[in-house]
Structures are given as structure tokens and as C-alpha cells.
Tab-separated table of C-alpha atoms in Angstrom:
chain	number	residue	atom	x	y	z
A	1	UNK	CA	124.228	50.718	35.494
A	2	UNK	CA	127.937	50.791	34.439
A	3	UNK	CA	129.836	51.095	38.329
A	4	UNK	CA	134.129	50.144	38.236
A	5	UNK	CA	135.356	49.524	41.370
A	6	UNK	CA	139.170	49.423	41.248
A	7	UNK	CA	140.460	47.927	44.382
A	8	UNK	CA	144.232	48.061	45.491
A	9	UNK	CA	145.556	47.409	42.294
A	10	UNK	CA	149.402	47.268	41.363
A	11	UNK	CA	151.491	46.729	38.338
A	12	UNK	CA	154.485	44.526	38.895
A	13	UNK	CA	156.416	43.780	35.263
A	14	UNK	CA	158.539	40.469	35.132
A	15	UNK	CA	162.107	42.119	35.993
A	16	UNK	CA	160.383	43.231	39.293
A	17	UNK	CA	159.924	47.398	38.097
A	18	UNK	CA	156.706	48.078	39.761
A	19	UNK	CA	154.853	50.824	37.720
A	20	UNK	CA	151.804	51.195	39.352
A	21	UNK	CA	151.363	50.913	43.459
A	22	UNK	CA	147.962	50.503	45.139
A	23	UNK	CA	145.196	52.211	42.828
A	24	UNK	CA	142.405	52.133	44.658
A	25	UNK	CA	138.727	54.420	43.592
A	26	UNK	CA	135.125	53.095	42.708
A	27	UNK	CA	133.566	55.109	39.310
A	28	UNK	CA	130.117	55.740	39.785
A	29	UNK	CA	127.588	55.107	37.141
A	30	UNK	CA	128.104	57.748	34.542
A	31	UNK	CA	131.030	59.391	35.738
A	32	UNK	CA	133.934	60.969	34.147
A	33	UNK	CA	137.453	59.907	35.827
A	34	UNK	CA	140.669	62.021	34.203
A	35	UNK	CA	143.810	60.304	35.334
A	36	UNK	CA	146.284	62.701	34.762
A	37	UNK	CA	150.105	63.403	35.689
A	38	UNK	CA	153.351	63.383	33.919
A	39	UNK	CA	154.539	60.860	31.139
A	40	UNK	CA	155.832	57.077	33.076
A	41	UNK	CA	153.658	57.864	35.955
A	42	UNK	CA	151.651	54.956	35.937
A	43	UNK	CA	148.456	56.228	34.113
A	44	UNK	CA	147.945	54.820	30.766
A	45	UNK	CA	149.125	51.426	32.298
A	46	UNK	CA	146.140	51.854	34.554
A	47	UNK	CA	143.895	52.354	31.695
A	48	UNK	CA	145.528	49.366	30.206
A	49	UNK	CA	145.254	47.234	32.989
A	50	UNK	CA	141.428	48.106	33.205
A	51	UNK	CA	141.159	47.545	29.610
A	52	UNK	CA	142.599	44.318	29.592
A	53	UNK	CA	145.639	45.216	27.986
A	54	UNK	CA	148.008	44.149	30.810
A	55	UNK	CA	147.671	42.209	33.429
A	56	UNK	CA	146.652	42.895	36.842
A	57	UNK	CA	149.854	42.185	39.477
A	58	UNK	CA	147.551	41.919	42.602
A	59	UNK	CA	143.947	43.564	43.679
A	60	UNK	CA	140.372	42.842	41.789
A	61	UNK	CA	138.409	44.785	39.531
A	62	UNK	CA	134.808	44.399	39.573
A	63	UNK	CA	132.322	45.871	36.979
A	64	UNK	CA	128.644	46.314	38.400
A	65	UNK	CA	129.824	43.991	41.185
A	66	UNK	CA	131.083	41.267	39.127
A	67	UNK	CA	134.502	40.086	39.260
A	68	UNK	CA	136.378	40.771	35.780
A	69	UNK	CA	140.400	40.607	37.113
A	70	UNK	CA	140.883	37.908	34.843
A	71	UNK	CA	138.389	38.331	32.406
A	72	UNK	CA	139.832	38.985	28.426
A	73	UNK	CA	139.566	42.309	27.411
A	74	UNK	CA	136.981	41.301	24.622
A	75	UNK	CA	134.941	40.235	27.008
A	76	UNK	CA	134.644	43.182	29.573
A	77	UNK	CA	132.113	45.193	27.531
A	78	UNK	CA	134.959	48.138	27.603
A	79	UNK	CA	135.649	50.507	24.441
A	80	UNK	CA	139.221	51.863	23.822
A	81	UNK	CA	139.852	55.274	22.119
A	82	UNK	CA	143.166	55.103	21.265
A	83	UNK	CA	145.940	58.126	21.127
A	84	UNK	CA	146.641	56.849	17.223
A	85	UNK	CA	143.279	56.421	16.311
A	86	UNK	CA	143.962	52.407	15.275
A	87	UNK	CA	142.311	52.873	11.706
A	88	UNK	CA	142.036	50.746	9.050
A	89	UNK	CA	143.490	52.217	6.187
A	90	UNK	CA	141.795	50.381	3.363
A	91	UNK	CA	138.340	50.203	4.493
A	92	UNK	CA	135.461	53.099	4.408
A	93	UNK	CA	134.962	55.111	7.873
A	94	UNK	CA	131.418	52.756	7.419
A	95	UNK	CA	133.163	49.805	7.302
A	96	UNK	CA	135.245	51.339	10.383
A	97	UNK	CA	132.664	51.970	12.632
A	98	UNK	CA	130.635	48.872	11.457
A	99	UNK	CA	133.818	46.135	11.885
A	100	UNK	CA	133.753	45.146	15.332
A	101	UNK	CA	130.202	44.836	14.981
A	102	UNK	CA	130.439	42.601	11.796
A	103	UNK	CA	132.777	40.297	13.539
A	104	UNK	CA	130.434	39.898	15.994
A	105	UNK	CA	127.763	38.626	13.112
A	106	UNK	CA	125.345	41.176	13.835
A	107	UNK	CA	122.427	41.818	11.699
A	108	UNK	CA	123.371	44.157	9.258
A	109	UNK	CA	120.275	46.332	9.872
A	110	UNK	CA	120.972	46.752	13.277
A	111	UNK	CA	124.884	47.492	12.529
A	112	UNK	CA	123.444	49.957	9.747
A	113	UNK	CA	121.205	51.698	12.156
A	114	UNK	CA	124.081	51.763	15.116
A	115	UNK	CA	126.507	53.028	12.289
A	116	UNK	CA	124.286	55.910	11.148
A	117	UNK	CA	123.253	57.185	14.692
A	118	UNK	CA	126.696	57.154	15.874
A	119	UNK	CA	127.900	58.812	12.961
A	120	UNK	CA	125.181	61.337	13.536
A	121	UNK	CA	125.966	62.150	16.998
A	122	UNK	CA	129.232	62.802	15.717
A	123	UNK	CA	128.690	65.356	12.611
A	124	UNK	CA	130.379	62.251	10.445
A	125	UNK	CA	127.078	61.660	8.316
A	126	UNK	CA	128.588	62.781	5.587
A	127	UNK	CA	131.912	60.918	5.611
A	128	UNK	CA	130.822	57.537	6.125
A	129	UNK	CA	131.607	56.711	2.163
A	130	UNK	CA	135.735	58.617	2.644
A	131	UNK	CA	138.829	56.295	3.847
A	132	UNK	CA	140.741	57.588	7.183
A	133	UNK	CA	143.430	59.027	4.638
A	134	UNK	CA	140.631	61.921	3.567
A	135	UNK	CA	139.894	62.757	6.447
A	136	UNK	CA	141.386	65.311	9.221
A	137	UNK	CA	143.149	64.517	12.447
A	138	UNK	CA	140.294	65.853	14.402
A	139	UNK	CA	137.614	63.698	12.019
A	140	UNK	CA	139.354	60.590	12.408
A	141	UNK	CA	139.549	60.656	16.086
A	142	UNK	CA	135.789	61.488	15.625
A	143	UNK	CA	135.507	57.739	14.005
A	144	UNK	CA	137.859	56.064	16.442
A	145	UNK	CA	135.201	57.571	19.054
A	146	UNK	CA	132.525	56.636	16.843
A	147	UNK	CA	133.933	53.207	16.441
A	148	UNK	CA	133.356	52.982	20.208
A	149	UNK	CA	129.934	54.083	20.549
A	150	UNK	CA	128.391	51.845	18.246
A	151	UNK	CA	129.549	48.933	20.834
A	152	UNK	CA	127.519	50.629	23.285
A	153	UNK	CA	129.789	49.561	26.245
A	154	UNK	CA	129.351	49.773	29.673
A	155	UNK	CA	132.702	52.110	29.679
A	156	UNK	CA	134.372	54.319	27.446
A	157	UNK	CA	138.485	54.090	27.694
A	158	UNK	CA	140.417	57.028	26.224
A	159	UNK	CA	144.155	57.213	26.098
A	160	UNK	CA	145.565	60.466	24.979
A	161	UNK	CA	143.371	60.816	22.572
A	162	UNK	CA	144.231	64.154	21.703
A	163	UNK	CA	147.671	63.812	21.261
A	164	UNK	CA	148.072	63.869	18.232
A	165	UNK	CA	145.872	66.903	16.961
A	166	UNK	CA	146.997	70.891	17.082
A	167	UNK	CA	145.790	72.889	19.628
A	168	UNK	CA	142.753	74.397	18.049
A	169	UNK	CA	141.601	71.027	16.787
A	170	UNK	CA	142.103	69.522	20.753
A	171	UNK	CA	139.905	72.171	21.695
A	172	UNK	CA	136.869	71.645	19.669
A	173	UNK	CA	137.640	67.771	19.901
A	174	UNK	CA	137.233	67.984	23.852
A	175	UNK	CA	134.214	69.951	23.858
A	176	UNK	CA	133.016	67.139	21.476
A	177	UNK	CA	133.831	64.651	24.049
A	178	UNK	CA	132.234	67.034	26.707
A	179	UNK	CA	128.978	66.707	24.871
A	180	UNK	CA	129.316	63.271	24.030
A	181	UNK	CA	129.447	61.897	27.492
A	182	UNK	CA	126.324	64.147	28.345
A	183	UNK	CA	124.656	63.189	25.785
A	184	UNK	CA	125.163	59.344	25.994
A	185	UNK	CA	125.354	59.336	30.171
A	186	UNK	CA	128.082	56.690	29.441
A	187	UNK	CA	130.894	55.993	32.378
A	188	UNK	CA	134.107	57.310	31.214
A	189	UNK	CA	137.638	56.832	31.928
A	190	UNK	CA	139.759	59.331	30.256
A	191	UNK	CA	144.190	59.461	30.159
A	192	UNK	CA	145.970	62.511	29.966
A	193	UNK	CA	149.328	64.909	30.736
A	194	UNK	CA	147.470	68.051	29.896
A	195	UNK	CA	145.840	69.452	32.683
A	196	UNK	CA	143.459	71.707	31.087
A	197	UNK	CA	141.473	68.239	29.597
A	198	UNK	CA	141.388	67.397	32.892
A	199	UNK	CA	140.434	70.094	34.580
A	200	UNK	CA	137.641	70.789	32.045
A	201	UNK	CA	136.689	67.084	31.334
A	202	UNK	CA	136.510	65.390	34.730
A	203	UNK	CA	134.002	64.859	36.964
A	204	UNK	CA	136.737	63.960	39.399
A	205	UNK	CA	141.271	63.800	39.034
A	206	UNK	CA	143.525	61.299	39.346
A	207	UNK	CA	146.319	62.518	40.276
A	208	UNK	CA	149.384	60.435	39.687
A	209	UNK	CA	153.058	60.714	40.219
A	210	UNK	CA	155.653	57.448	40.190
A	211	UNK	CA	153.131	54.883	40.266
A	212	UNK	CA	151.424	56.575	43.048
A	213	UNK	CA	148.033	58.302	43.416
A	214	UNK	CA	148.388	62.050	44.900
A	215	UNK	CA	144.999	63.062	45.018
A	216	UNK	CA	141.590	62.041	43.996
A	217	UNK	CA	138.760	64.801	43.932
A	218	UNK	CA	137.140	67.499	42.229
A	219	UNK	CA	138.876	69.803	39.482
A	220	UNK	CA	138.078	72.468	41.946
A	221	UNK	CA	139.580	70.524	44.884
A	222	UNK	CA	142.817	70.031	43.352
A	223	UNK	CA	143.277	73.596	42.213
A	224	UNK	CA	142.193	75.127	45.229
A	225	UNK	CA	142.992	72.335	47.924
A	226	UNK	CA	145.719	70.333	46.868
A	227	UNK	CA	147.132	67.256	48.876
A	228	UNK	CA	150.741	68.138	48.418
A	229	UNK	CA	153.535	69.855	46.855
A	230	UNK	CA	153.643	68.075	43.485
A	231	UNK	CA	149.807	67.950	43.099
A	232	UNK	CA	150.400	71.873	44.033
A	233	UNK	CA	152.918	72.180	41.243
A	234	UNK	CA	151.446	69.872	38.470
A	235	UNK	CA	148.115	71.583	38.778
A	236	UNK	CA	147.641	74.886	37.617
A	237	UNK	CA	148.644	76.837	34.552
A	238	UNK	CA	151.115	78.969	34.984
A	239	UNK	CA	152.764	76.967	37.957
A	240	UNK	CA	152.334	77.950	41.265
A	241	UNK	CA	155.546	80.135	43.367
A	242	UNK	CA	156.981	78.109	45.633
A	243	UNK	CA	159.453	79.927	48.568
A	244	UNK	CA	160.590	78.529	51.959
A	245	UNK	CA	159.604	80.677	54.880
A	246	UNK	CA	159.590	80.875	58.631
A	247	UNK	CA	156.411	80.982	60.645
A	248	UNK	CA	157.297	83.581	63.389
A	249	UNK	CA	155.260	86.176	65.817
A	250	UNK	CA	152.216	85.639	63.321
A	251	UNK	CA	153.985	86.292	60.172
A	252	UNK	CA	156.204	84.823	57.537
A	253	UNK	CA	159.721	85.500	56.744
A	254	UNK	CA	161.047	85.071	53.882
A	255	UNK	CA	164.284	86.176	52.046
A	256	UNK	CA	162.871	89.134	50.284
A	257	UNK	CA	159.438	89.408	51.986
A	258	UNK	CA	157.496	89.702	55.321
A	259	UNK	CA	154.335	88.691	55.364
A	260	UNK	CA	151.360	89.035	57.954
A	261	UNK	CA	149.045	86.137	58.872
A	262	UNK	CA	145.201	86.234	59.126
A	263	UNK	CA	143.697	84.420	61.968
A	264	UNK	CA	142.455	81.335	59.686
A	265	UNK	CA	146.288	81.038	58.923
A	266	UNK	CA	147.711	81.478	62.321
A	267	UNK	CA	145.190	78.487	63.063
A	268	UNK	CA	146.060	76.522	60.639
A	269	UNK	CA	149.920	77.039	61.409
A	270	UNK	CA	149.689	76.213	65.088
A	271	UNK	CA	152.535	74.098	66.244
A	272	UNK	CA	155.008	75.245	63.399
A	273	UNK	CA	156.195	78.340	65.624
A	274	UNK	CA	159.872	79.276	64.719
A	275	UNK	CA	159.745	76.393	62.042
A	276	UNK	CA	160.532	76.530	57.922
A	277	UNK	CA	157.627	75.473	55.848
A	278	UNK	CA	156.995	75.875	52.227
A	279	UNK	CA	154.899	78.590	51.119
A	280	UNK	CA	152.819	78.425	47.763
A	281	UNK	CA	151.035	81.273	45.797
A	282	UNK	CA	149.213	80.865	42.294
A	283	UNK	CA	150.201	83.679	40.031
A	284	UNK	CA	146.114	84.807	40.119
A	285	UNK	CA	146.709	84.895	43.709
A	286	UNK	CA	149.449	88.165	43.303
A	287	UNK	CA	147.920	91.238	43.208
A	288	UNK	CA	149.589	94.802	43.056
A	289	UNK	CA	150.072	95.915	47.106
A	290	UNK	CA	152.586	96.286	49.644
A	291	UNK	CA	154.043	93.276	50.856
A	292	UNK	CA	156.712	92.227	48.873
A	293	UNK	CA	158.557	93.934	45.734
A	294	UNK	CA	159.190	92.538	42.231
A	295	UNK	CA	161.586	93.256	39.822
A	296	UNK	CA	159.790	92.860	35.932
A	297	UNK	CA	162.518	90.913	33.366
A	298	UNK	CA	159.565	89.684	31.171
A	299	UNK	CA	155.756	91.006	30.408
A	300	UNK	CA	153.483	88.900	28.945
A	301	UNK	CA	150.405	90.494	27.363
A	302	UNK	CA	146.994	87.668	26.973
A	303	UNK	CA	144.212	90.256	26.577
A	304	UNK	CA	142.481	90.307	29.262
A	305	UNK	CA	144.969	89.416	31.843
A	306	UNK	CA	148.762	90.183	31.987
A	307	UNK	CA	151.746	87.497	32.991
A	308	UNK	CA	154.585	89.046	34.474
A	309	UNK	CA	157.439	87.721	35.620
A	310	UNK	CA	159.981	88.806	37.586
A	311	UNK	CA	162.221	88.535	41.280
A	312	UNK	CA	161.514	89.240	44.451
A	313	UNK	CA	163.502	92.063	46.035
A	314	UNK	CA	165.442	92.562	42.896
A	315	UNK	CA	167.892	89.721	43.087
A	316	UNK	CA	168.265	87.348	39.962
A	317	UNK	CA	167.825	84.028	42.177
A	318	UNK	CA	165.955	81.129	41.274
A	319	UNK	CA	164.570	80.682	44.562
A	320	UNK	CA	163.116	84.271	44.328
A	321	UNK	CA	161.648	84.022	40.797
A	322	UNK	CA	157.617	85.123	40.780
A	323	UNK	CA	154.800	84.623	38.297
A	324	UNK	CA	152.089	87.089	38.661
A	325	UNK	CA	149.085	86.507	36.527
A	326	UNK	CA	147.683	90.655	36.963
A	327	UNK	CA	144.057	91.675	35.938
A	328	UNK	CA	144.091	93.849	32.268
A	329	UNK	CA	146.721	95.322	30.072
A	330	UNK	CA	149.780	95.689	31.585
A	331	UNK	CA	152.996	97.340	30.342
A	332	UNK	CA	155.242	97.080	32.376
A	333	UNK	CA	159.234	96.888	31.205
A	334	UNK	CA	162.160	95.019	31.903
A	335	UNK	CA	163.828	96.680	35.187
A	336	UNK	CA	160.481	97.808	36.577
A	337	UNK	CA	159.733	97.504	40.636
A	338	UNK	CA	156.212	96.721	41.350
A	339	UNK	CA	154.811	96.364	44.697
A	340	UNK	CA	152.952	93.230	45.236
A	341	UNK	CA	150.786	90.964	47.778
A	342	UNK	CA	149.695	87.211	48.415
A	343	UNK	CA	145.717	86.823	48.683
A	344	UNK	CA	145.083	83.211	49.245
A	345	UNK	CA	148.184	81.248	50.491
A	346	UNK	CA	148.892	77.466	50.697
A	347	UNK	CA	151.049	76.079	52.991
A	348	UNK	CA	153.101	72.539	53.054
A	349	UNK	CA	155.186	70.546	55.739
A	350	UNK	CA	159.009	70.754	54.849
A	351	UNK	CA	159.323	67.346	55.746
A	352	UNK	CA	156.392	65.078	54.422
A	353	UNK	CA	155.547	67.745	51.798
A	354	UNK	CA	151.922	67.482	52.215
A	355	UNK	CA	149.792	70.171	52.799
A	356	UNK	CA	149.188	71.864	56.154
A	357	UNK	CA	145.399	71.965	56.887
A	358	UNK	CA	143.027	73.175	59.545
A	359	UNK	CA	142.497	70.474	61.823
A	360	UNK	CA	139.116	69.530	62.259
């Protein structure tokens, strides 16, 4: 059993910049946590802080129940993938994955064995006699993982790790991950910006903003219920369309649209009669209908689905720009007018920019 409990941590540096405020979640045995959010937003320090790395400013982190807040990072049974892969240069990707166990003065059968099955697991039978300099981006990030299984820790650490690779070698290098935590059942703790590892890696998002958490859940809770504005904004590719509109007589008025309300909105909407409120739409969510009118000024062709993007009503705002992501081909041309509606809507207070839900 490999169970983190993380409990009210914080990050406090020693000219008082707080980078990290009140991180609290518990990692089941097995799990895959992504923290994710936008560069200085507190997320690799959290990693670091679990690690070992940094110091913990207040709160307690326990590891199958056991207190480890103060416990030196070589001695919390914790692996560390790092974004540069931390290779040594002049030894053999053997001698790589092998070294933490040799300083450990294991018995060199049992390093050899834990060597070959990692290496194995990892398609990296073959390159166990090669220095890092031989090898690919996406291979040595294979050993740096590789490096890391052989410990056999109770949890994996990843920061960035694909950071550094192109995009079709971060591809196949996260399905690799993807398998590797099924296949080993290990508890990981992964660190990104890029929202598609997360949303394809995790078990369950951390969403973090300014030190803050946002939102912990699901991939499929924070695209489809998110907490609040930025969690709205930050997840989901293209961005979601946010406009400000006026709940009024069952509908909402914006500057270039007038849209009806279903009875699961007006309920959700009671008490913000004659009130502004922020109105968001995903671009899968607009579909060709009658509700609103967009003017193209670009087209974006993907294959099987179309991004267009354009303004509402025809003006050249910024408040009234719209990303529609349209089923098929499409062609439309700069200039065009397409009619257009909202399917599934999401609605945040002005004020506290969280979202507006149904209460219970």
C-alpha cells in the first residue's frame, strides 16, 4: 500500500513570498494525481516539497500513515523523473539505471535482474550497452523513468517530464507512461502545463492557479463541471467563449445575442433576475442554428472537425470574438455570416467568479 496524504500544506520562502497556500488531498493507493496549471503557480514546488526537495512551511505529510514532514528525501522511498532527464553522461544507460542501486551496495545479481526487467518494460533491452549521448530525447527519458523503477518506490514523482521532447515524441512517451503505471499499479504524482497530459494521464486534476488549488476531481469533472472561471478557461482546448449577459424574463441578453433558457437553467439561475453574470460556451458546444450570428475572419480545417472563428453580430470586438469547433469539412470564407446556437451553457457569479450550480 503506497497512500500520501497531503494535509494543509504551504510554501513560505525566507523573504516572506508565499508560493504555495493550503494544499490539502489524500492519493489513494495506486492513483494517478496530474497537478496542472500555468508556469509559477505553485505546482512543481509541490512536487518538490513532497519530494523532499524543499521544505515544508507548515502542514504534515504522511506516507501510509507515517509522518515523513521532516524526513530527507533519500529516505521517503519517493522516485523523481526529472524534466532534464539528470543523466550521467559518461556512464552506460546500465550503469544509469543500476547507480542508485549500487550506492546502496546491493547485490549485483539482484541490481542485474532489476536492471534488465526495467529495461524490458521499457523497450530499452537493447540500449543498455549506449551512453545517454546515443540515444533520443524520447529514449533517454525512457531511462530516467527506468532509473526510477528499478527503486521500486512507494511513489513515482514526475516533473515535466515531457518538456523537453517534440510533439510526436510526447505523445508516444505519455502513452508509455499510461501503460507503465497500469502495468506496475504504482502511485503516481505527475507535474504539468499541458492540459492534454493531464486530461489523458490523471486519474484525478489539480488544478492550480497563484499558489492556490481551483479544483480537484475527475478529467471529466473539470471539463464538464468546472469550479470557476479560470479552471473554465485553463481547461479545454480551444478555450472556452466567455461573454457577460443579463438573466431576464427567462432568457439571456447579450450584446449581439438573445438567448432562451431551459427549465434546468432557469433553476439553476434563480435569484440572479435582472442581474449580469458571465456566460461560458466551449467551441464543441456551438452548433449551426438560430440564436446568434457570426461573422467568419478565419477557417480552420482539422479533418474531421472544422475551427472557425469569427464575431458575433458582425462587429470586430474582443468581447464578441467566438470559437466554434463545427462537425466535418467546413469552408467557409472570410466575411461569411453563419447562424449559430449554444447547446450546453456554463454559468459564473460576476462577483466571486465561481460557478453557478443547482442547489441541492
Amino acid at each position: 500500500m503506497s497512500e500520501l496524504s497531503v494535509q494543509h500544506i504551504d510554501k513560505i520562502y525566507d523573504n516572506k513570498v508565499q508560493a504555495v497556500f493550503d494544499f490539502n488531498m489524500d492519493v489513494a493507493d495506486g492513483e494517478f494525481i496530474v497537478l496542472v496549471g500555468p508556469s509559477g503557480c505553485g505546482k512543481s514546488t509541490t512536487l518538490r516539497m513532497i519530494a523532499g526537495l524543499e521544505d515544508i512551511s507548515a502542514g504534515k505529510l504522511l506516507l501510509d500513515g507515517k509522518d515523513i514532514t521532516a524526513t530527507p528525501a533519500k529516505d521517503r522511498d519517493m522516485a523523481m523523473v526529472f524534466q532534464n532527464y539528470a543523466l550521467y553522461g559518461h556512464m552506460t544507460i546500465y550503469e544509469n539505471m543500476a547507480f542508485s542501486l549500487t550506492m546502496r551496495k546491493e547485490n549485483p545479481n539482484v541490481i542485474h535482474k532489476k536492471v534488465l526487467a526495467a529495461a524490458e518494460i521499457l523497450g530499452l533491452t537493447s540500449q543498455l550497452n549506449k551512453k545517454p549521448s546515443q540515444l533520443s530525447g524520447g529514449q533517454r527519458q525512457r531511462v530516467a523513468m527506468g532509473r526510477s523503477i528499478v527503486r521500486n518506490p512507494k511513489v513515482f514523482l514526475f516533473d515535466e517530464p515531457l518538456s523537453n521532447l517534440d510533439a510526436k515524441l510526447r505523445g508516444a512517451t505519455r502513452r508509455e507512461i499510461l501503460l507503465l503505471h497500469k502495468r506496475l499499479s504504482a502511485t503516481m504524482l505527475y507535474v504539468t502545463h499541458d492540459q492534454t497530459e493531464a486530461l489523458t494521464l490523471a486519474d484525478r486534476i489539480v488544478c492550480m492557479s497563484m499558489g492556490h488549488v481551483q479544483q480537484i476531481g475527475t478529467p471529466l469533472e473539470l471539463y464538464d463541471s468546472p469550479a470557476n472561471l479560470f479552471v473554465a478557461s485553463f481547461i479545454g482546448l480551444p478555450p472556452m467563449n466567455f461573454y457577460d449577459v443579463k438573466v431576464q424574463e427567462g432568457e439571456l441578453l447579450g450584446e449581439q445575442f438573445r438567448v432562451k433558457l431551459n427549465e434546468e437553467e432557469k433553476s439553476r439561475l434563480q435569484g440572479y433576475e435582472g442581474k449580469e453574470i458571465t456566460l461560458g460556451i466551449r467551441p464543441e458546444d456551438v452548433a449551426p442554428g438560430d440564436e446568434a450570428n457570426m461573422t467568419v475572419f478565419s477557417n480552420e480545417n482539422l479533418g474531421m472537425n472544422t475551427l472557425v472563428h469569427g464575431h458575433l453580430g458582425g462587429t470586430k470586438k474582443a468581447t464578441d470574438k467566438i470559437s466554434a469547433k463545427m462537425r466535418g469539412w467546413c469552408n467557409y470564407k472570410a466575411g461569411d455570416t453563419v447562424g449559430i446556437s449554444f447547446h450546453r451553457k456554463h454559468f459564473f457569479d460576476k462577483e466571486t467568479t465561481n460557478a453557478i450550480r443547482k442547489e441541492a
